[in-house]
Tab-separated table of C-alpha atoms in Angstrom:
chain	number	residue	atom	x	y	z
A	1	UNK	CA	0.000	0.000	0.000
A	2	UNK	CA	0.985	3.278	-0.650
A	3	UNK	CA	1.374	6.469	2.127
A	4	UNK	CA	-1.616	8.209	1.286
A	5	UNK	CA	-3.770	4.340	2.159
A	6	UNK	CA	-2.014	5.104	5.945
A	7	UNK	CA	-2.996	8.577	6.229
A	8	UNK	CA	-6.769	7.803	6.942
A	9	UNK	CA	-5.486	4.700	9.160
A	10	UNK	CA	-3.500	7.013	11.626
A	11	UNK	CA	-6.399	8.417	13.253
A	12	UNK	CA	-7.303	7.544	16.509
A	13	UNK	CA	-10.850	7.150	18.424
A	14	UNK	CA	-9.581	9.525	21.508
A	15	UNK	CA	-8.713	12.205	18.742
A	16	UNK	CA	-12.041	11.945	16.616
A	17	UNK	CA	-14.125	12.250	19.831
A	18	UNK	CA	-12.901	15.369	20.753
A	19	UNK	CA	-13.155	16.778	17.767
A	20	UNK	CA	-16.459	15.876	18.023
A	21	UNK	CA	-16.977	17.574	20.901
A	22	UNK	CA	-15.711	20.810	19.079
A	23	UNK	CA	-17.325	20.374	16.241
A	24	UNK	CA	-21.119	19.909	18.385
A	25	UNK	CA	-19.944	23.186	19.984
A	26	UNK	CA	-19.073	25.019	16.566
A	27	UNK	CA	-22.396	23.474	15.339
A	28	UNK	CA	-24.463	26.273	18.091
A	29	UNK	CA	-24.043	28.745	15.464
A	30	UNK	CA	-25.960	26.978	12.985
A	31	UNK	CA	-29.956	26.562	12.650
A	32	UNK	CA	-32.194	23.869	11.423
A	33	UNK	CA	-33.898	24.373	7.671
A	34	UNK	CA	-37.338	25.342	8.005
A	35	UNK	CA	-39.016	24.283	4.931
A	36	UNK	CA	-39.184	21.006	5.777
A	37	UNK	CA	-41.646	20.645	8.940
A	38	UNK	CA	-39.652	17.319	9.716
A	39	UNK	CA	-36.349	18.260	9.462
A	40	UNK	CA	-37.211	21.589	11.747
A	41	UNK	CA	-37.904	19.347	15.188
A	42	UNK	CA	-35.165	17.168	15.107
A	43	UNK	CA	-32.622	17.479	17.797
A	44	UNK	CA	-29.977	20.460	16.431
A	45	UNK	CA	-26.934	18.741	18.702
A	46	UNK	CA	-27.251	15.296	17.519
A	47	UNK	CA	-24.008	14.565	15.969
A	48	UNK	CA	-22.818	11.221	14.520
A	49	UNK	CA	-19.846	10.019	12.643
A	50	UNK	CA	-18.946	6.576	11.049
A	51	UNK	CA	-15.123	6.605	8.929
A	52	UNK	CA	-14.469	2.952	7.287
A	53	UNK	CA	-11.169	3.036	5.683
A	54	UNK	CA	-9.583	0.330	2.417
A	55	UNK	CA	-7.305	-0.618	5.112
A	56	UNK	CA	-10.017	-2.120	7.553
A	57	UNK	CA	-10.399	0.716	10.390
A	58	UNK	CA	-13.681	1.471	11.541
A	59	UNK	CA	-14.102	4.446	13.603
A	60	UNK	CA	-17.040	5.946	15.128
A	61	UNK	CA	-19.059	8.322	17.782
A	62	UNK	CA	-22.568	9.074	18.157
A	63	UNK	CA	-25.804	6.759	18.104
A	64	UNK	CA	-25.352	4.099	15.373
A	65	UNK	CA	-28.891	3.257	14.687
A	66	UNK	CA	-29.745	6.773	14.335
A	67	UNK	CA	-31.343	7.056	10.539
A	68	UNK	CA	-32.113	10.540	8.903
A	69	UNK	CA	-33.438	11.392	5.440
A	70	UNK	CA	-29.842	11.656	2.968
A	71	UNK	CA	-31.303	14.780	0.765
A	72	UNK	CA	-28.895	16.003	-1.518
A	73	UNK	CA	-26.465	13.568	-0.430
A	74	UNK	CA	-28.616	10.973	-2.857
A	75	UNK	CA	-27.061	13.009	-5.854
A	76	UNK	CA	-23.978	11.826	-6.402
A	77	UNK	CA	-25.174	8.418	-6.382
A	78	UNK	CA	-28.149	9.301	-8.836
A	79	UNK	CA	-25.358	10.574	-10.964
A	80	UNK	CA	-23.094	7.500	-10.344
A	81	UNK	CA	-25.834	4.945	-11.228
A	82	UNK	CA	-26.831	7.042	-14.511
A	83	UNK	CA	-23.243	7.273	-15.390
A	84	UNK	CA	-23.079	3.274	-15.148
A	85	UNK	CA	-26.224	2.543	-16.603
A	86	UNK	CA	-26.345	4.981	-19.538
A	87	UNK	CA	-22.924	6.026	-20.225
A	88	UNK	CA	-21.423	9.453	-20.112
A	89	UNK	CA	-22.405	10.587	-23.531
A	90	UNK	CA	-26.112	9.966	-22.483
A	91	UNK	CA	-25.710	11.763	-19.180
A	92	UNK	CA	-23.357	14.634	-20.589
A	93	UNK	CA	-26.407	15.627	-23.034
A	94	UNK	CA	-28.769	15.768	-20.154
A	95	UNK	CA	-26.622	18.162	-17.672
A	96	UNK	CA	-23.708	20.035	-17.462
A	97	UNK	CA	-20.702	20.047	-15.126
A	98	UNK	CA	-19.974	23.775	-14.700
A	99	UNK	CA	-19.475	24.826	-11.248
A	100	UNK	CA	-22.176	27.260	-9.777
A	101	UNK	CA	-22.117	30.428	-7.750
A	102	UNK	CA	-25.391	30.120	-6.687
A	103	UNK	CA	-28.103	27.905	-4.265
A	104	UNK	CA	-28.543	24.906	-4.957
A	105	UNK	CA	-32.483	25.637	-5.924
A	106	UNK	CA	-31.339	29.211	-8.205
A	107	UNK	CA	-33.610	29.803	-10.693
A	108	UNK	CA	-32.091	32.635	-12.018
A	109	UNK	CA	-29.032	30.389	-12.538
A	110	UNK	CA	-31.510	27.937	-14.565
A	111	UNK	CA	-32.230	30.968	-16.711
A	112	UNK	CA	-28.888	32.342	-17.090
A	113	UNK	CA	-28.378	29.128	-18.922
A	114	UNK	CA	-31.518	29.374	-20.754
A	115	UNK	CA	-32.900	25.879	-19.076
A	116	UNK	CA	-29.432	24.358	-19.399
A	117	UNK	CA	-29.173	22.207	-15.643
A	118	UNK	CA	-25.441	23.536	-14.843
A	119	UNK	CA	-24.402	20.011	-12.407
A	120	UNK	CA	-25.816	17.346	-11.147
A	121	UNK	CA	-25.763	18.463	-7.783
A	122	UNK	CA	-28.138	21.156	-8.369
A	123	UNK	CA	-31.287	20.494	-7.513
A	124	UNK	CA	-32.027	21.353	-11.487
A	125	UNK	CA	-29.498	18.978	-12.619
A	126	UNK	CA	-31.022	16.105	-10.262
A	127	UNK	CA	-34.188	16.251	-11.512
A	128	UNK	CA	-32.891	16.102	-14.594
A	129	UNK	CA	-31.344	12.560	-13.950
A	130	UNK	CA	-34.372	11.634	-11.648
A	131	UNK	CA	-36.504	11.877	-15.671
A	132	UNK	CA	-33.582	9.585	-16.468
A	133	UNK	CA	-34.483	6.040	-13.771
A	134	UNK	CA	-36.216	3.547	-15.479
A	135	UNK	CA	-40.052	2.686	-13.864
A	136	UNK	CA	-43.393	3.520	-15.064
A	137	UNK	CA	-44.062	5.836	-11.827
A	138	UNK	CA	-42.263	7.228	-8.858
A	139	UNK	CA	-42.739	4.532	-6.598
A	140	UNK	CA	-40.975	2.180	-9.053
A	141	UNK	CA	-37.674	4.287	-10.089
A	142	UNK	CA	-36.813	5.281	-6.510
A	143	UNK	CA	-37.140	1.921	-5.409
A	144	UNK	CA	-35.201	1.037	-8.581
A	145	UNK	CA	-32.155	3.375	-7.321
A	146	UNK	CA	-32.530	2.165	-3.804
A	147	UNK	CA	-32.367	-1.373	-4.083
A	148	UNK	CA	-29.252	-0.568	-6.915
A	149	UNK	CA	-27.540	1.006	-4.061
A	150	UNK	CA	-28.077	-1.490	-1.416
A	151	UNK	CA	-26.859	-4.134	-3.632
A	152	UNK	CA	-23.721	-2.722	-4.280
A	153	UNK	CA	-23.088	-0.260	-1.932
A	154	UNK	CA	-24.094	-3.222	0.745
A	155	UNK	CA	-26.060	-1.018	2.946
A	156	UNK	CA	-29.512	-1.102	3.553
A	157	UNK	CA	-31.086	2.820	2.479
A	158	UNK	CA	-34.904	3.262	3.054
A	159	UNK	CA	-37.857	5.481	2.294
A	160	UNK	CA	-38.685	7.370	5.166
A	161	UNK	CA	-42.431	7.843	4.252
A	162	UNK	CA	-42.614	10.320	7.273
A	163	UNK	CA	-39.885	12.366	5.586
A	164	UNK	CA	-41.615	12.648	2.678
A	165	UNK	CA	-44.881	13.273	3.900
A	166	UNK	CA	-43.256	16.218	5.780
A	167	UNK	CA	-41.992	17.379	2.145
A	168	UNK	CA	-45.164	16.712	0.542
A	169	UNK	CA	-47.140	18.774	2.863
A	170	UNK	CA	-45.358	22.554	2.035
A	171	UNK	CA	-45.005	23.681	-1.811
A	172	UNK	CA	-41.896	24.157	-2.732
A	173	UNK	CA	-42.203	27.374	-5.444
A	174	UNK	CA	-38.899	27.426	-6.114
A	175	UNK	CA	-38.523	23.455	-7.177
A	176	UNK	CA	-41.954	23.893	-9.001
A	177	UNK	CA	-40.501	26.660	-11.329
A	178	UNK	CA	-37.302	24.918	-11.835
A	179	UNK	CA	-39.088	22.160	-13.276
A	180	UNK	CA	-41.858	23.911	-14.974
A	181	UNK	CA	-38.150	25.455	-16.588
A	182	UNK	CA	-36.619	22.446	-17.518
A	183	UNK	CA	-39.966	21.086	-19.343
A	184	UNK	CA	-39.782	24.483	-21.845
A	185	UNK	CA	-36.338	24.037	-22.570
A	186	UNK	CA	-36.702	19.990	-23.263
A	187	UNK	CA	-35.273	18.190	-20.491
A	188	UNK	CA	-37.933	16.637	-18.639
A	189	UNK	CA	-41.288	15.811	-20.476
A	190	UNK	CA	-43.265	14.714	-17.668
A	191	UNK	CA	-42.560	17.744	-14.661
A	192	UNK	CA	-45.344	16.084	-12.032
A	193	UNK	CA	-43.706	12.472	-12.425
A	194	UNK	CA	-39.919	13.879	-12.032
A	195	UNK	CA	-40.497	15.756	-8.994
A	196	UNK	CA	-42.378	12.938	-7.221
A	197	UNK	CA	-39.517	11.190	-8.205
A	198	UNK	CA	-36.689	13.503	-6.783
A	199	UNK	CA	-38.860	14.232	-3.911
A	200	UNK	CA	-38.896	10.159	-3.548
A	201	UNK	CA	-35.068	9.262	-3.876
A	202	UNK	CA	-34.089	12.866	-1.788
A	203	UNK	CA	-36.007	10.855	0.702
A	204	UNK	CA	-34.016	7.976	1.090
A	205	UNK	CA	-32.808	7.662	4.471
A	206	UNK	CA	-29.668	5.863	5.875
A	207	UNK	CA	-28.125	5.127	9.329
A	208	UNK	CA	-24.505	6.488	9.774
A	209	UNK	CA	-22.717	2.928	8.441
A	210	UNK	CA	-24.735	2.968	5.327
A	211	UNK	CA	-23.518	6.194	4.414
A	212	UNK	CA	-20.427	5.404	4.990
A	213	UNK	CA	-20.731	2.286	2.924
A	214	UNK	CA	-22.220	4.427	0.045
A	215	UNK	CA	-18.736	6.155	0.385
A	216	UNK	CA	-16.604	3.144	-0.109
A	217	UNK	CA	-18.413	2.783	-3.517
A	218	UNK	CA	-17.232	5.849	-4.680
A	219	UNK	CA	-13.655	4.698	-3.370
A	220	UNK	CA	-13.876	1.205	-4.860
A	221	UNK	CA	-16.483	0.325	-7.412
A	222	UNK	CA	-17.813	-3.146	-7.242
A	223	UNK	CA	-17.166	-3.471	-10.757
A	224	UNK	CA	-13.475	-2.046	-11.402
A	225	UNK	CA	-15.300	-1.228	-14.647
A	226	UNK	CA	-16.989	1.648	-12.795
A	227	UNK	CA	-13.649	3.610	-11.591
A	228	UNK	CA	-14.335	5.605	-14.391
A	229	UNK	CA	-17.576	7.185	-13.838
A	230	UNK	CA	-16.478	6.937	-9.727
A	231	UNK	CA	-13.812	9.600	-10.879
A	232	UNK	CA	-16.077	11.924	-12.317
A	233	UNK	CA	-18.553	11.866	-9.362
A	234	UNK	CA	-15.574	12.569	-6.834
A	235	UNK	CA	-14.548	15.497	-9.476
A	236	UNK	CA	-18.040	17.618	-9.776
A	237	UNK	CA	-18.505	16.625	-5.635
A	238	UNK	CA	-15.219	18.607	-5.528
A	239	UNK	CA	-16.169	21.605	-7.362
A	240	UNK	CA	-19.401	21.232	-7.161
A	241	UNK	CA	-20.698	19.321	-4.152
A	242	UNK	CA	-20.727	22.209	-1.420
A	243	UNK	CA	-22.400	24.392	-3.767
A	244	UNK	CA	-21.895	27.844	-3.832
A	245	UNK	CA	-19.030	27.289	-1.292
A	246	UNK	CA	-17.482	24.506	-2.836
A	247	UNK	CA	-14.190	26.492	-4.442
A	248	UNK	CA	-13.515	27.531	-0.651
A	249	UNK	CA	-13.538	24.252	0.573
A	250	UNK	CA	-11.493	22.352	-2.282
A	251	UNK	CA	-8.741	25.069	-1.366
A	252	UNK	CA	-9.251	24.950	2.608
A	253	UNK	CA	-9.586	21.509	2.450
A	254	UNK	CA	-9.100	19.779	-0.688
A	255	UNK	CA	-11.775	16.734	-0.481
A	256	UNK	CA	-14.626	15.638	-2.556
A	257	UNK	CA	-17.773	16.154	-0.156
A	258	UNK	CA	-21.417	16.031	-0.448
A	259	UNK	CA	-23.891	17.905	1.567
A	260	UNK	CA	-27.360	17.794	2.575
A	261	UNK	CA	-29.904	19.590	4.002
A	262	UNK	CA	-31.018	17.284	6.382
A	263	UNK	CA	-27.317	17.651	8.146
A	264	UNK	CA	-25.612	14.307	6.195
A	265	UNK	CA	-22.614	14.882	5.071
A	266	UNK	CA	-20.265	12.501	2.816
A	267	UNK	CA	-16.628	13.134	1.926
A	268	UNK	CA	-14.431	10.816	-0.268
A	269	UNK	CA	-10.516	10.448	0.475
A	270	UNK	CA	-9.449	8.839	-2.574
A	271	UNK	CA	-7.739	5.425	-2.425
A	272	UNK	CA	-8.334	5.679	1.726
A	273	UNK	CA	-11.802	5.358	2.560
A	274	UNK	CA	-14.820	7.722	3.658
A	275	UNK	CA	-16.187	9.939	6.249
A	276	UNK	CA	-20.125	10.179	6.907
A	277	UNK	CA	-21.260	12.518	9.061
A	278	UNK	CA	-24.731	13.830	10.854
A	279	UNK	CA	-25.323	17.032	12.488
A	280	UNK	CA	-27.988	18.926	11.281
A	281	UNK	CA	-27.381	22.724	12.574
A	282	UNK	CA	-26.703	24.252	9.724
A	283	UNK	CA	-24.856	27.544	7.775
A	284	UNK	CA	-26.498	30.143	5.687
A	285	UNK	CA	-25.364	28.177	2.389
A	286	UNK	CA	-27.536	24.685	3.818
A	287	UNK	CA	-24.646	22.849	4.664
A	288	UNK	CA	-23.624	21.046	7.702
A	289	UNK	CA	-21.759	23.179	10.237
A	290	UNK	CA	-20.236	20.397	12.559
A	291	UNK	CA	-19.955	18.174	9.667
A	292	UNK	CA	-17.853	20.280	7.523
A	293	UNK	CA	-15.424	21.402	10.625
A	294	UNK	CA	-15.070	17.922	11.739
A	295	UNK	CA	-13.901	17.059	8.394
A	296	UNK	CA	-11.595	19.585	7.869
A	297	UNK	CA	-9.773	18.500	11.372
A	298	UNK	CA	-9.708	15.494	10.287
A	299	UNK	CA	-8.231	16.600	6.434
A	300	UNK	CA	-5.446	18.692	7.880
A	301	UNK	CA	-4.571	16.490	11.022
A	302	UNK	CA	-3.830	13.910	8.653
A	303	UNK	CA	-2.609	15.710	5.446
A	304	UNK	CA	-5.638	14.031	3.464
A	305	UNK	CA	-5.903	17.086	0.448
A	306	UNK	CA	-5.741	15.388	-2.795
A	307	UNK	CA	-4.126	17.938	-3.843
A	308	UNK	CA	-0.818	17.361	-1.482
């Protein structure tokens, strides 16, 4: 094994727990997202952490059968599974992979591009890919991408019916006129079917381990086939995955990381293993306060950039 496998290996339990401790502290000066009923009573200082490295190390703190809705954390994988299935071509036509200054949910950044989705990890470019699952309704393609990511992810994601119940009950405007915008420029034909479908698969919940375990297939494909389209997720999760903030934390901290919403956050170490992490105070861009400081500890602690 090379030095950068032994990196991610180094860390020890008495160091990850206080940082944890730290990062529940730094995590007071976020708040919980209010447009989801659900997400706004859950308990802000819950914080949980599961790290499963290539080289066999498991560490982790918090409550391990803790489950919580994965949000915009399902996007890389929706991108990962189209890549597989479809091809990039396919994909590539469908979405761009321009990095955004904007929200994740920016119509004006829709119509900047004239209806051209600018990444999959825009809520516009996920939808996009959502029109893309195969099933005759939205009940069939998320649990077409669920049970594809259980199988080879070996984890065991769910829908949290609850979850999307609470997501159902408030319109979302803003997710309405992004995909009334991507029907009049041509990339969705059926708007109502897509968005029961992203609302579905943004839905899928996880505990801490599966998350982490969605990680590892990022870091080693089942099918060594797949390392391809596993490099290109890692790349647009890098420039892309933090949103509007994700050029300040490629230089700060120089991972590929995926946020959500509901407080999950997943980053990548390449050729080392994955971090998951829960804590669902979050900053003004929607991402993960605790999460994100807790993984940039761990990043420079260890010297994990991929870009040292």
């Amino acid at each position: 094994m090379n030095l950068g496998v032994k990196e991610l290996d180094r860390l020890s339990q008495k160091q990850l727990e206080t940082w944890v401790k730290q990062a529940q502290r730094h995590s007071l000066l976020g708040q919980l997202p209010t447009y989801i009923p659900q997400l706004a009573q859950v308990n802000s200082q819950e914080f949980v952490v599961q790290i499963l490295t290539l080289g066999g190390k498991s560490y982790l703190a918090g409550d391990t059968k803790l489950s919580f809705p994965l949000m915009s954390v399902i996007k890389p994988f929706l991108l990962f599974n189209r890549l597989v299935e479809l091809g990039e071509d396919k994909v590539f036509q469908r979405v761009g992979v321009q990095p955004s200054d904007q929200p994740f949910n920016s119509l004006e950044q829709l119509q900047t591009d004239h209806g051209w989705p600018r990444n999959p990890m825009l809520n516009s470019g996920a939808m996009t890919l959502a029109a893309l699952l195969p099933g005759q309704d939205a009940d069939s393609r998320c649990h077409y991408l669920c049970s594809w990511l259980n199988q080879y992810a070996n984890c065991q994601l769910f829908l949290d019916q609850d979850i999307l119940e609470s997501v159902r009950s408030v319109p979302n405007p803003k997710n309405q006129t992004l995909i009334s915008t991507l029907l009049a420029s041509g990339y969705v034909d059926d708007p109502d079917l897509t968005l029961d479908t992203y609302n579905q698969i943004c839905c899928l919940s996880a505990t801490i381990l599966d998350l982490a375990q969605l990680g590892l297939l990022l870091v080693q494909p089942t099918d060594p086939q797949w390392q391809v389209f596993g490099h290109i997720v890692k790349a647009l999760m890098m420039t892309c995955g933090l949103y509007e903030t994700s050029g300040q934390f490629a230089v700060k901290v120089g991972v590929p990381t995926k946020s959500g919403v509901s407080g999950a956050v997943l980053s990548i170490i390449p050729q080392q293993g994955a971090i998951a992490c829960y804590s669902p105070s979050l900053d003004p861009e929607g991402n993960s306060l605790g999460s994100l400081f807790l993984i940039e500890k761990i990043a420079k602690t260890l010297n994990l950039s991929v870009f040292n």
